[in-house]
Amino acid sequence: MSAIEKISLDQTGLLRFITAGSVDDGKSTLIGRLLHDSKSIFEDQLTSITNTTRKRGAEGVDLSLLTDGLQAEREQGITIDVAYRYFATPKRKFIIADTPGHEQYTRNMVTGASTANLAIILIDARKGVLTQSRRHAYLASLVGIPHLVVAVNKMDLVDYSQAVFDKICSDFGAFAEKLNLRNIVYIPMSALNGDMVVERGEHLDWYQGSTLMDLLETVSIEDDINREDFRFPVQWVCRPQTKELHDFRGYMGRIESGSVRTGDAVTVLPSGLSSRIKEILVYEGPLAEAFAPQSVTLTIEDHLDISRGDMLVKTSDTPQATKAFDAMLCWLSEQPLDLNRKYLIKQTTRVVKAVISRIDYRIDVNSMAQEAVNMLKMNDIARVGLKVQQPLVCDDYARNRATGCFIVIDESSNNTVAAGMILPSDRAA
Amino acid sequence: MSNHPFSHLDALESEAIHIMREVAAECANPVLLFSGGKDSIVLLRLAEKAFRPGRFPFPLMHIDTEHNFPEVIAFRDHRAKELGERLIVRSMEDSIKKGRVVLRSETQSRNAFQSVTLLDAIAEFKFDACIGGARRDEEKARAKERIFSFRDEFGQWDPKNQRPELWDIYNTRTHPGENIRVFPISNWTELDVWEYIAREKLEVPEIYFAHSREVIRRAAGLLPVSHLVQPQAGEKTEHITVRFRTVGDMSCTCPVESAAATVEAIIAETAMTRITERGATRMDDQTSEASMEPRKKEGYF
């Protein structure tokens, strides 16, 4: 690990997070508050939502209007899809994936969560830990979000009571333990009044922890990427075939995890052929070392047949290449799973034909109960077995998000119908 | 040995390069839309980073409204030549001649009609993917835009029928006649774009910098005087120091009063600014709160 520690990743300047909760929990107000108090709202946006607030017959500024996007959903009064928001403080840039909390939109939360470093789960202090909160916690654990914040909101409506807050923390904690969720931070707040969001406010003196903004700005995310296992899926082979670069063959892609140095012994999977790294190239010139998530061009010492879909890994640390594996699957499509059909799987840069060979069980996301089923429909989450026509080079998702995830594509509609997370290979199909 | 911290610009850059390489590898016939504006200038640098020492695996294309600022057109041609990449220009004038676009008047804004010429060009060259410089922070209707955004055979965007986009695995598959709009800088803000232009020392057209210009003050903003925009009875023109935040149709792209004459000064101003890019500069976007949504549904970029 010594070489890796020399690379300064500690100032990672971009944090992606999601907010889970329903409109009633004050989620839109919380996002509005973060944007407003960090001075990320523009005057014309403020004028526009002030006008809309007035048009609806209310006074002041309804900050929740900031995050409602499309006309269609305005009319329905609910958020129906993942919307992305951007704001920055002097310390960090932030991308918010705003996902709706309604039961039927499991797929939206899974989508938003897939790229997130952190999830904020909103709980209404008056209502405590609800079925919905448990569902959000489960989905956060399923997708492996590294950091979790439980925002106990509307503290103003429970007289800023520490006892109410403590009860919610212990209720949530008991449930989270079962899900193997780590790094949970609990923050009491009132998004409406601005307590503990950006400013500490005057009502929560008994709380000693960080404000939400403080936490977002300082939480360490350098280890959110697997730093140990070098994985380089080849995206594109560069062969200029010009006079000066007649024999140049560069393997272009992004380092998904780990790091690589010139001279490292590497193996190409699934072929298993080996060579050494000759050069690590970026536009600015050669590098001695590169690390995830850099996009680079690699050249190797030997002439091997390498194409898109192959993966370069260190010879000393190779993942499995397998044609059968188990996975957790989240079904995203209105068209249910058909066990008789072939689907396509895209994992890293590889696309292969696949069948879902069995469904072990479906998870009831409210009770966590396992149910026997013979089909999957939209928003279902299940443990399944898969078989693929060509081997996939993969790690289990819990160890490496980047090489353990895949999507399922319906070949006739071309739609993305499911998201999958590969499980350890102890009892593969 | 790299010692610099991996900054937010590094993260955004690597993401954009990854997206471009996916398009090149999986789409049969992609094209990069290059207008000479700052966002597409950034796209070109990202394409260089993604594909050099090779050539770009796609041509560049500009849909010319012929209402563009001459400085921008000159810059467009100069930059394409400098890169040695192929530039296709398709003009709205051709769509007008063919009767595909019918304008009420010669000076009417042409922004809304670009879609027709774009869709004609897509059909002519059979492009299955168009790489563009749109960003999610530009406008509310963009906040839910996918990085790979699907358009049906009529070029239409259906906000309720978009594919879920998970991790960074992109589903690029299309049926014949359909195409994808790909936005590699979806996650960039206006400030990120300027910071990147500064870091990469990218050249941009002169009209982005403060200069003296003859304008008319109207309620909605400053309008640059040109052969398309002339003072109406009772209106006065004046010379003031302005710059443009976006470059588009001359008849509706408003400059802002600014003394920012360098990229650094623009960054300082952008970091302080209190009005969104489109709110300040596009008269056609002010009409209604979600005004881009109807246009996008019709195939607008």
XYZ file of C-alpha atoms in Angstrom:
730
model
C 0.000 0.000 0.000
C 2.980 2.362 0.383
C 2.937 3.601 -3.202
C -0.759 4.358 -3.036
C -0.486 6.384 0.126
C 1.819 8.845 -1.607
C -0.918 9.847 -3.994
C -2.909 12.627 -2.527
C -6.516 11.604 -2.769
C -7.524 13.202 0.484
C -8.824 16.353 -1.138
C -11.287 14.513 -3.328
C -13.315 17.481 -4.378
C -16.535 15.941 -5.671
C -19.188 14.321 -3.483
C -22.272 12.673 -4.927
C -25.181 12.085 -2.595
C -28.812 11.123 -2.693
C -31.731 12.205 -0.591
C -34.366 9.617 0.244
C -37.646 10.503 1.818
C -41.083 11.600 0.763
C -42.272 15.121 0.124
C -43.960 14.982 3.528
C -40.632 14.476 5.284
C -39.515 17.877 4.062
C -37.003 16.525 1.560
C -37.501 19.243 -1.027
C -37.337 21.845 1.725
C -34.043 20.342 2.919
C -32.503 20.484 -0.547
C -33.872 23.995 -0.999
C -32.316 24.939 2.339
C -28.895 23.509 1.383
C -28.968 25.426 -1.893
C -30.333 28.602 -0.335
C -28.023 28.796 2.683
C -24.969 27.905 0.604
C -25.986 30.757 -1.733
C -26.433 28.410 -4.671
C -29.829 29.750 -5.688
C -29.873 32.310 -8.429
C -32.032 35.414 -8.329
C -34.107 34.474 -11.352
C -34.816 31.046 -9.828
C -35.839 32.724 -6.587
C -38.110 35.178 -8.431
C -39.639 32.342 -10.388
C -40.460 30.221 -7.317
C -41.660 33.262 -5.388
C -44.107 33.914 -8.227
C -45.234 30.291 -8.213
C -45.669 30.326 -4.421
C -47.878 33.392 -4.790
C -49.812 31.874 -7.697
C -50.675 28.961 -5.422
C -52.013 31.415 -2.894
C -49.230 31.058 -0.328
C -46.909 33.631 1.216
C -43.105 33.798 1.225
C -40.904 31.375 -0.699
C -41.647 27.667 -0.880
C -38.109 26.265 -1.164
C -39.475 22.883 -2.156
C -40.456 24.340 -5.539
C -36.784 24.596 -6.466
C -36.453 20.904 -6.988
C -39.620 20.236 -8.925
C -38.594 20.060 -12.540
C -40.950 19.184 -15.301
C -44.376 20.553 -16.124
C -45.828 17.051 -16.152
C -44.904 16.347 -12.571
C -45.751 19.844 -11.380
C -49.269 19.132 -12.448
C -49.281 15.895 -10.474
C -47.527 17.587 -7.582
C -44.992 14.767 -7.110
C -41.451 14.059 -8.221
C -41.453 11.122 -10.599
C -37.850 10.574 -11.540
C -34.252 11.163 -10.540
C -33.265 14.823 -10.859
C -29.695 16.032 -10.499
C -28.741 19.281 -8.737
C -25.402 20.975 -8.371
C -23.951 23.228 -5.765
C -20.563 24.120 -4.449
C -18.949 25.501 -1.339
C -15.340 26.638 -1.136
C -14.459 23.134 0.136
C -16.267 20.819 -2.259
C -18.523 20.418 -5.271
C -21.724 18.468 -4.772
C -24.023 16.504 -7.035
C -27.408 15.660 -5.546
C -29.473 12.865 -7.029
C -32.953 13.756 -5.850
C -35.008 10.562 -5.700
C -38.647 10.280 -4.775
C -39.615 8.274 -1.723
C -42.834 6.674 -2.835
C -43.082 2.920 -2.693
C -43.524 2.416 -6.429
C -40.264 4.167 -7.160
C -37.725 1.711 -5.739
C -36.064 1.758 -9.128
C -35.470 5.498 -8.942
C -33.720 5.207 -5.624
C -31.568 2.321 -6.861
C -30.677 4.401 -9.924
C -29.774 7.476 -7.881
C -27.925 5.404 -5.285
C -25.753 3.589 -7.820
C -23.347 6.513 -8.201
C -23.657 7.987 -4.706
C -20.965 8.281 -2.034
C -23.519 9.137 0.601
C -27.243 8.852 1.291
C -29.363 11.150 3.429
C -32.387 9.319 4.798
C -35.006 11.735 6.039
C -37.154 10.870 9.003
C -40.021 13.009 10.273
C -39.348 13.439 14.014
C -43.075 13.240 14.726
C -43.468 9.907 12.959
C -40.227 8.135 13.832
C -38.792 5.175 11.914
C -41.435 4.120 9.390
C -41.648 1.246 6.969
C -40.441 3.673 4.356
C -37.310 4.519 6.377
C -36.490 0.812 6.647
C -36.963 0.426 2.910
C -34.569 3.296 2.226
C -32.005 1.832 4.620
C -32.288 -1.557 2.947
C -31.844 -0.084 -0.537
C -28.833 1.913 0.657
C -27.260 -1.294 1.956
C -28.189 -3.250 -1.184
C -26.500 -0.716 -3.451
C -23.584 -0.409 -1.020
C -23.606 3.343 -0.439
C -20.514 3.899 1.679
C -21.858 6.646 3.985
C -25.274 7.125 5.514
C -26.795 10.173 7.215
C -30.065 9.858 9.090
C -31.575 13.341 9.099
C -34.212 13.565 11.812
C -36.195 16.484 10.454
C -39.018 18.655 11.778
C -37.441 18.809 15.249
C -39.264 22.138 15.640
C -42.549 20.203 15.735
C -41.403 18.029 18.674
C -40.054 20.965 20.743
C -36.488 20.058 19.741
C -36.719 17.129 22.171
C -33.521 15.149 22.692
C -35.521 12.179 23.960
C -37.450 11.970 20.674
C -34.180 12.124 18.723
C -32.481 9.455 20.894
C -35.426 7.096 20.461
C -35.287 7.424 16.669
C -31.515 6.822 16.682
C -31.847 3.623 18.683
C -34.796 2.353 16.595
C -32.952 2.963 13.355
C -29.675 1.612 14.743
C -31.284 -1.683 15.736
C -32.565 -2.171 12.216
C -29.358 -1.003 10.513
C -27.307 -3.552 12.434
C -29.151 -6.360 10.687
C -28.303 -4.828 7.312
C -24.590 -4.562 7.980
C -24.751 -0.789 7.452
C -21.720 1.084 8.739
C -20.743 4.746 8.972
C -24.149 6.047 10.051
C -24.351 9.620 11.338
C -27.548 10.921 12.988
C -28.354 14.637 12.811
C -31.387 16.367 14.360
C -32.584 19.300 12.265
C -35.304 21.622 11.119
C -34.924 22.216 7.401
C -37.764 24.721 7.566
C -36.004 26.905 10.147
C -32.512 26.053 9.003
C -31.357 24.412 12.264
C -28.320 22.092 11.784
C -28.488 22.195 7.989
C -25.880 24.848 7.190
C -26.154 26.919 10.380
C -26.374 25.365 13.858
C -29.358 27.506 14.854
C -30.294 28.205 18.463
C -32.554 25.324 19.385
C -30.353 22.239 19.438
C -27.640 23.074 21.929
C -27.721 19.533 23.328
C -26.466 18.150 20.005
C -22.665 18.173 19.784
C -22.159 16.693 16.310
C -21.620 18.340 12.926
C -24.185 20.228 10.921
C -25.246 18.438 7.748
C -23.206 20.791 5.559
C -20.129 20.359 7.750
C -20.398 16.609 7.357
C -20.926 16.790 3.599
C -17.853 18.974 3.255
C -15.534 16.826 5.331
C -16.594 13.178 5.059
C -13.642 11.169 3.704
C -14.519 9.443 0.433
C -11.107 8.350 -0.797
C -11.738 4.744 0.238
C -15.134 4.588 -1.469
C -13.281 3.189 -4.465
C -11.494 -0.154 -4.073
C -7.824 0.922 -3.832
C -6.317 -2.586 -3.847
C -7.352 -4.498 -6.945
C -6.173 -3.061 -10.275
C -8.991 -3.463 -12.810
C -8.779 -1.925 -16.281
C -11.579 -2.815 -18.714
C -10.480 -1.976 -22.265
C -12.878 0.509 -23.869
C -11.159 1.311 -27.122
C -8.005 0.197 -28.934
C -6.063 3.092 -30.437
C -4.140 2.217 -33.610
C -3.335 5.455 -35.455
C -1.350 3.586 -38.190
C 0.379 6.806 -39.187
C 3.972 6.967 -40.349
C 5.305 8.032 -36.957
C 3.030 5.730 -34.952
C 2.960 2.779 -37.287
C 3.130 0.096 -34.620
C 1.412 2.003 -31.814
C -1.292 0.053 -29.993
C -2.780 1.865 -27.039
C -5.425 0.319 -24.789
C -7.762 3.067 -23.724
C -10.031 2.919 -20.714
C -10.624 4.014 -17.181
C -8.985 2.430 -14.151
C -12.013 1.168 -12.241
C -10.139 0.286 -9.067
C -6.623 0.038 -7.682
C -3.570 1.508 -9.358
C -0.866 0.572 -11.848
C 2.803 1.435 -12.443
C 4.996 1.076 -15.482
C 6.736 -2.306 -15.408
C 3.881 -4.031 -13.548
C 3.151 -7.595 -14.635
C -0.349 -7.717 -16.048
C -2.696 -10.437 -17.254
C -5.365 -10.044 -19.901
C -8.687 -11.664 -19.052
C -10.441 -13.773 -20.069
C -7.605 -15.003 -22.359
C -5.109 -15.307 -19.475
C -2.115 -14.058 -21.508
C 0.469 -11.999 -19.623
C 2.803 -9.073 -20.306
C 4.185 -5.946 -18.609
C 3.037 -2.321 -18.657
C 5.298 -0.360 -20.984
C 3.746 3.107 -20.802
C 0.896 4.886 -19.034
C -0.160 7.752 -21.286
C -2.444 10.718 -20.843
C -2.851 13.714 -23.154
C -0.252 15.686 -21.175
C 2.389 12.952 -21.453
C 3.542 9.724 -19.795
C 2.898 8.885 -16.125
C 4.846 6.544 -13.851
C 1.703 5.551 -11.983
C -2.034 5.967 -12.359
C -4.993 5.167 -10.133
C -8.768 4.884 -10.165
C -10.789 6.667 -11.496
C -8.302 8.072 -14.029
C -8.903 7.589 -17.749
C -5.619 6.589 -19.376
C -4.031 4.825 -22.351
C -1.833 1.803 -21.589
C 0.743 0.172 -23.833
C 2.300 -3.211 -23.057
C 5.627 -4.885 -23.857
C 4.258 -7.751 -25.960
C 2.064 -8.053 -29.006
C -1.112 -9.635 -27.671
C -4.546 -9.813 -29.188
C -6.513 -7.496 -26.910
C -9.848 -5.917 -27.744
C -12.741 -4.057 -26.172
C -14.357 -6.091 -23.440
C -11.078 -7.587 -22.233
C -9.766 -6.589 -18.816
C -6.193 -5.883 -17.778
C -5.413 -6.842 -14.175
C -2.251 -7.391 -12.162
C -0.909 -10.922 -12.585
C -0.637 -11.144 -8.793
C -4.308 -10.271 -8.224
C -6.749 -11.696 -10.726
C -10.545 -11.716 -10.468
C -12.770 -14.602 -11.516
C -13.806 -15.185 -15.117
C -17.087 -17.026 -14.869
C -20.050 -18.196 -16.944
C -22.393 -18.727 -13.989
C -22.907 -16.546 -10.949
C -25.450 -15.398 -8.388
C -26.631 -11.829 -8.050
C -29.131 -9.524 -6.419
C -31.348 -8.178 -9.155
C -33.554 -5.098 -9.081
C -36.185 -5.314 -11.810
C -36.712 -1.887 -13.406
C -39.026 -2.514 -16.318
C -42.786 -2.500 -16.613
C -42.331 -5.638 -18.701
C -41.876 -8.501 -16.172
C -38.946 -10.924 -16.177
C -39.446 -13.884 -18.507
C -37.368 -16.868 -17.385
C -37.635 -18.426 -20.857
C -36.018 -15.495 -22.611
C -32.440 -14.574 -23.337
C -31.321 -11.135 -22.246
C -28.145 -9.125 -22.749
C -25.889 -8.242 -19.852
C -23.538 -5.291 -19.922
C -20.823 -5.460 -17.273
C -17.808 -3.110 -17.502
C -17.198 -2.955 -21.267
C -18.505 -6.423 -22.041
C -21.899 -7.274 -23.491
C -22.956 -10.954 -23.361
C -26.087 -13.045 -23.819
C -27.559 -14.337 -20.588
C -30.393 -16.291 -19.057
C -31.716 -15.953 -15.544
C -31.640 -19.624 -14.595
C -33.456 -19.442 -11.258
C -35.032 -17.092 -8.758
C -34.036 -18.033 -5.210
C -36.340 -15.593 -3.495
C -37.762 -12.106 -3.646
C -37.165 -9.649 -0.798
C -40.134 -7.839 0.616
C -38.470 -4.443 1.014
C -40.818 -3.498 3.818
C -40.482 -6.553 6.051
C -37.205 -7.979 4.658
C -39.015 -11.325 4.405
C -37.857 -13.725 1.675
C -40.664 -14.896 -0.600
C -40.707 -17.668 -3.177
C -41.778 -16.339 -6.592
C -41.562 -17.471 -10.203
C -41.535 -14.065 -11.870
C -40.270 -10.553 -11.197
C -42.034 -7.294 -11.906
C -41.085 -3.640 -11.702
C -39.476 -2.631 -8.378
C -38.941 -6.258 -7.283
C -35.617 -7.164 -5.716
C -34.532 -10.791 -5.793
C -31.623 -13.165 -5.437
C -31.142 -14.968 -8.737
C -28.766 -17.302 -10.561
C -27.497 -16.326 -14.030
C -25.738 -18.111 -16.857
C -23.876 -16.238 -19.573
C -22.716 -17.318 -23.003
C -19.230 -15.773 -22.735
C -17.327 -15.485 -19.460
C -17.609 -12.296 -17.425
C -14.563 -10.993 -15.593
C -15.922 -9.809 -12.282
C -15.543 -9.326 -8.555
C -18.244 -9.598 -5.986
C -20.056 -6.296 -5.597
C -19.385 -5.900 -1.897
C -15.645 -5.953 -2.620
C -15.664 -3.920 -5.800
C -18.697 -1.921 -6.906
C -17.202 -1.090 -10.317
C -16.598 -4.669 -11.472
C -19.452 -6.259 -9.539
C -22.331 -4.346 -11.113
C -24.188 -4.987 -14.362
C -27.318 -4.008 -16.254
C -29.755 -6.292 -18.041
C -30.984 -5.220 -21.485
C -34.051 -6.524 -23.322
C -32.803 -7.263 -26.813
C -36.118 -6.613 -28.518
C -37.034 -3.282 -26.911
C -33.402 -2.272 -26.188
C -34.575 -1.101 -22.774
C -32.560 -1.426 -19.593
C -34.773 -3.803 -17.621
C -32.754 -4.661 -14.520
C -29.757 -3.734 -12.393
C -27.602 -6.462 -10.896
C -25.040 -6.818 -8.129
C -22.822 -9.885 -8.208
C -22.649 -12.029 -5.067
C -19.653 -14.026 -3.802
C -19.239 -17.230 -5.789
C -19.796 -19.777 -2.995
C -22.770 -21.566 -4.532
C -22.953 -20.342 -8.107
C -25.616 -21.784 -10.408
C 4.587 10.037 -9.465
C 1.542 12.206 -9.384
C 1.281 14.403 -6.322
C -1.564 16.690 -7.178
C -4.882 15.983 -5.517
C -7.547 14.445 -7.732
C -9.765 17.496 -8.065
C -13.417 17.785 -8.987
C -12.318 18.840 -12.493
C -10.203 15.681 -12.779
C -13.225 13.604 -11.769
C -15.530 15.351 -14.247
C -12.924 15.077 -16.991
C -12.359 11.364 -16.493
C -16.111 10.747 -16.507
C -16.493 12.667 -19.791
C -13.597 10.814 -21.455
C -15.120 7.505 -20.382
C -18.473 8.522 -21.903
C -16.895 9.553 -25.230
C -15.004 6.286 -25.528
C -18.206 4.333 -24.864
C -19.939 6.220 -27.684
C -17.056 5.608 -30.072
C -16.939 1.907 -29.270
C -20.643 1.083 -29.216
C -22.322 3.457 -31.677
C -22.054 2.789 -35.390
C -22.018 6.348 -36.659
C -21.614 9.096 -34.065
C -21.052 12.827 -34.598
C -19.909 15.610 -32.267
C -21.908 18.824 -32.426
C -19.567 21.806 -32.441
C -20.952 25.331 -32.487
C -17.896 27.360 -31.537
C -19.469 28.017 -28.115
C -17.627 27.414 -24.835
C -19.298 24.105 -23.972
C -18.494 22.498 -27.303
C -14.960 23.916 -27.110
C -14.586 21.919 -23.901
C -15.976 18.849 -25.682
C -13.242 19.099 -28.307
C -10.507 19.134 -25.674
C -12.126 16.127 -23.994
C -12.201 14.336 -27.368
C -8.501 15.052 -27.807
C -7.870 13.585 -24.366
C -10.030 10.579 -25.150
C -8.581 9.665 -28.557
C -5.131 11.151 -29.176
C -2.703 10.069 -30.559
C -5.456 8.700 -32.811
C -7.910 10.736 -34.858
C -11.415 11.410 -33.604
C -13.642 8.428 -34.424
C -16.392 10.856 -35.484
C -16.743 14.044 -37.541
C -17.756 17.423 -36.119
C -21.007 19.034 -37.215
C -22.504 22.489 -36.846
C -26.150 23.369 -37.442
C -25.805 26.935 -38.681
C -28.816 29.200 -38.163
C -26.994 31.869 -40.214
C -27.921 34.158 -37.378
C -24.629 33.422 -35.651
C -22.064 35.951 -34.580
C -19.418 36.167 -37.331
C -16.599 35.934 -34.735
C -17.961 32.574 -33.593
C -18.184 31.161 -37.102
C -14.615 32.263 -37.815
C -13.500 30.619 -34.595
C -15.396 27.403 -35.443
C -13.601 27.036 -38.782
C -10.217 27.924 -37.324
C -10.508 25.383 -34.499
C -11.663 22.519 -36.740
C -8.755 23.177 -39.086
C -6.279 23.354 -36.222
C -7.433 19.937 -34.996
C -7.327 18.467 -38.486
C -10.758 16.919 -38.023
C -13.633 16.909 -40.498
C -16.310 19.584 -40.009
C -19.771 19.219 -41.530
C -21.924 22.359 -41.705
C -25.638 22.130 -42.394
C -27.463 25.374 -42.746
C -30.983 26.335 -41.802
C -31.107 28.284 -45.057
C -31.307 24.908 -46.861
C -34.251 23.845 -44.692
C -35.953 27.167 -45.470
C -35.359 26.748 -49.211
C -36.776 23.231 -49.105
C -39.842 24.587 -47.304
C -39.049 22.477 -44.219
C -38.805 25.634 -42.114
C -41.256 28.503 -42.612
C -40.364 31.709 -40.800
C -42.699 34.592 -40.137
C -39.976 37.129 -40.710
C -36.323 37.262 -41.642
C -35.351 38.607 -38.204
C -37.330 36.112 -36.108
C -35.276 33.992 -33.675
C -34.190 30.789 -35.322
C -33.259 28.823 -32.196
C -36.496 26.879 -32.155
C -36.112 25.769 -35.771
C -32.628 24.304 -35.421
C -34.298 20.989 -34.594
C -35.593 20.607 -38.158
C -32.194 21.115 -39.740
C -30.558 18.882 -37.135
C -33.041 16.064 -37.740
C -32.557 16.430 -41.520
C -28.794 16.180 -41.083
C -29.134 13.145 -38.813
C -31.225 11.458 -41.516
C -28.836 12.495 -44.304
C -25.751 11.025 -42.621
C -27.585 8.272 -40.717
C -26.029 9.369 -37.437
C -27.066 7.162 -34.523
C -25.508 9.300 -31.793
C -24.961 13.050 -31.451
C -22.505 14.175 -28.794
C -23.469 17.586 -27.440
C -22.393 20.035 -24.759
C -25.658 20.421 -22.821
C -25.408 20.558 -19.047
C -27.957 19.621 -16.402
C -27.487 22.869 -14.495
C -28.651 24.960 -17.452
C -32.380 24.633 -17.052
C -34.964 22.768 -15.002
C -36.044 20.481 -17.823
C -32.416 19.384 -18.172
C -32.051 18.278 -14.539
C -33.608 14.901 -15.346
C -31.899 14.439 -18.676
C -29.920 11.229 -18.963
C -26.315 11.277 -20.104
C -27.488 9.018 -22.948
C -30.818 10.532 -23.931
C -33.066 8.666 -26.349
C -34.999 10.223 -29.207
C -37.582 8.339 -31.213
C -37.883 8.276 -34.982
C -39.312 11.801 -34.917
C -36.429 13.071 -32.836
C -38.736 13.414 -29.870
C -37.754 13.219 -26.231
C -40.255 11.592 -23.927
C -39.419 12.466 -20.312
C -41.483 9.560 -19.024
C -39.910 6.991 -21.284
C -36.194 7.294 -20.619
C -33.967 4.374 -19.758
C -32.741 4.199 -16.186
C -29.016 4.959 -16.036
C -27.127 3.038 -13.356
C -23.518 3.289 -12.168
C -21.650 4.277 -15.291
C -22.824 1.452 -17.485
C -24.455 3.049 -20.508
C -26.997 1.271 -22.677
C -26.272 2.633 -26.157
C -28.536 0.358 -28.188
C -30.948 1.869 -30.700
C -33.341 0.616 -33.346
C -32.838 1.875 -36.901
C -34.111 5.466 -37.192
C -33.764 6.200 -33.487
C -30.843 8.120 -32.147
C -29.160 9.075 -28.933
C -28.046 12.474 -27.751
C -25.015 12.062 -25.527
C -24.009 14.710 -23.016
C -20.526 14.015 -21.620
C -20.502 17.238 -19.578
C -23.970 16.705 -18.070
C -22.549 17.044 -14.569
C -20.558 20.234 -15.198
C -21.709 23.685 -14.127
C -21.018 26.961 -15.911
C -18.251 27.622 -13.393
C -16.676 24.187 -14.010
C -16.591 24.960 -17.732
C -14.741 28.232 -17.194
C -12.362 26.696 -14.668
C -11.573 23.960 -17.185
C -11.046 26.510 -19.975
C -8.574 28.292 -17.677
C -6.794 25.092 -16.635
C -6.481 23.815 -20.189
C -5.687 27.283 -21.571
C -8.377 26.876 -24.217
C -8.998 29.568 -26.773
C -12.588 30.904 -26.931
C -14.246 33.409 -29.308
C -13.599 37.063 -28.447
C -17.251 37.854 -27.762
C -17.053 35.989 -24.426
C -14.739 38.750 -23.170
C -15.674 42.320 -22.280
C -15.890 44.580 -25.318
C -17.719 47.747 -26.333
C -20.931 47.018 -28.229
C -23.917 48.960 -29.501
C -27.023 47.698 -27.703
C -30.671 48.494 -27.146
C -32.044 48.266 -23.604
C -35.310 46.359 -23.534
C -37.269 45.092 -20.560
C -35.958 41.559 -20.984
C -32.319 42.540 -21.342
C -29.714 44.102 -23.564
C -30.011 43.352 -27.268
C -27.017 43.636 -29.549
C -27.624 45.824 -32.585
C -27.060 43.936 -35.839
C -28.695 43.591 -39.236
C -31.309 41.470 -37.420
C -31.975 43.809 -34.502
C -32.553 47.522 -35.182
C -33.966 50.145 -32.801
C -37.725 50.593 -33.050
C -39.361 54.009 -33.008
C -38.555 55.748 -29.744
C -35.697 53.390 -28.844
C -32.159 54.650 -28.425
C -28.972 52.698 -28.858
C -25.915 53.053 -26.655
C -22.352 51.788 -26.522
C -21.527 49.923 -23.333
C -18.977 47.359 -22.167
C -20.499 43.893 -22.302
C -19.684 40.228 -22.743
C -21.725 37.213 -23.788
C -22.307 34.257 -21.461
C -23.710 32.103 -24.253
C -23.423 32.428 -28.001
C -26.460 31.648 -30.088
C -28.938 33.348 -32.383
C -27.968 37.050 -32.690
C -31.588 38.106 -32.585
C -32.200 36.799 -29.065
C -28.842 36.277 -27.332
C -28.318 39.084 -24.841
C -24.943 40.177 -23.513
C -24.424 41.101 -19.863
C -22.733 44.272 -18.653
C -19.273 43.183 -17.613
C -15.695 44.367 -17.507
C -14.310 40.795 -17.397
C -11.618 40.756 -20.061
C -9.791 37.546 -19.117
C -10.820 33.971 -18.314
C -9.773 34.562 -14.687
C -12.019 37.624 -14.465
C -14.905 35.627 -15.937
C -14.380 32.897 -13.332
C -14.455 35.468 -10.545
C -17.609 36.968 -11.998
C -19.280 33.574 -12.535
C -18.524 32.528 -8.961
C -20.281 35.691 -7.743
C -23.094 35.829 -10.261
C -26.639 35.731 -9.033
C -28.525 34.956 -12.244
C -28.579 31.679 -14.189
C -26.872 31.506 -17.556
C -30.071 31.116 -19.534
C -32.088 33.503 -17.383
C -29.638 36.261 -18.191
C -29.051 35.673 -21.826
C -31.831 33.920 -23.660
C -35.012 35.831 -24.270
C -36.650 32.728 -25.665
C -36.109 30.823 -22.404
C -37.879 33.406 -20.273
C -41.273 32.938 -21.833
C -42.378 30.293 -19.375
C -40.824 28.655 -16.375
C -40.360 25.288 -18.005
C -40.020 26.647 -21.512
C -37.347 24.274 -22.684
C -39.443 21.200 -21.997
C -41.892 21.663 -24.910
C -39.004 22.452 -27.274
C -37.034 19.408 -26.171
C -40.007 17.181 -26.767
C -39.897 18.373 -30.359
C -36.290 17.371 -30.840
C -34.462 20.508 -29.732
C -31.008 19.728 -28.577
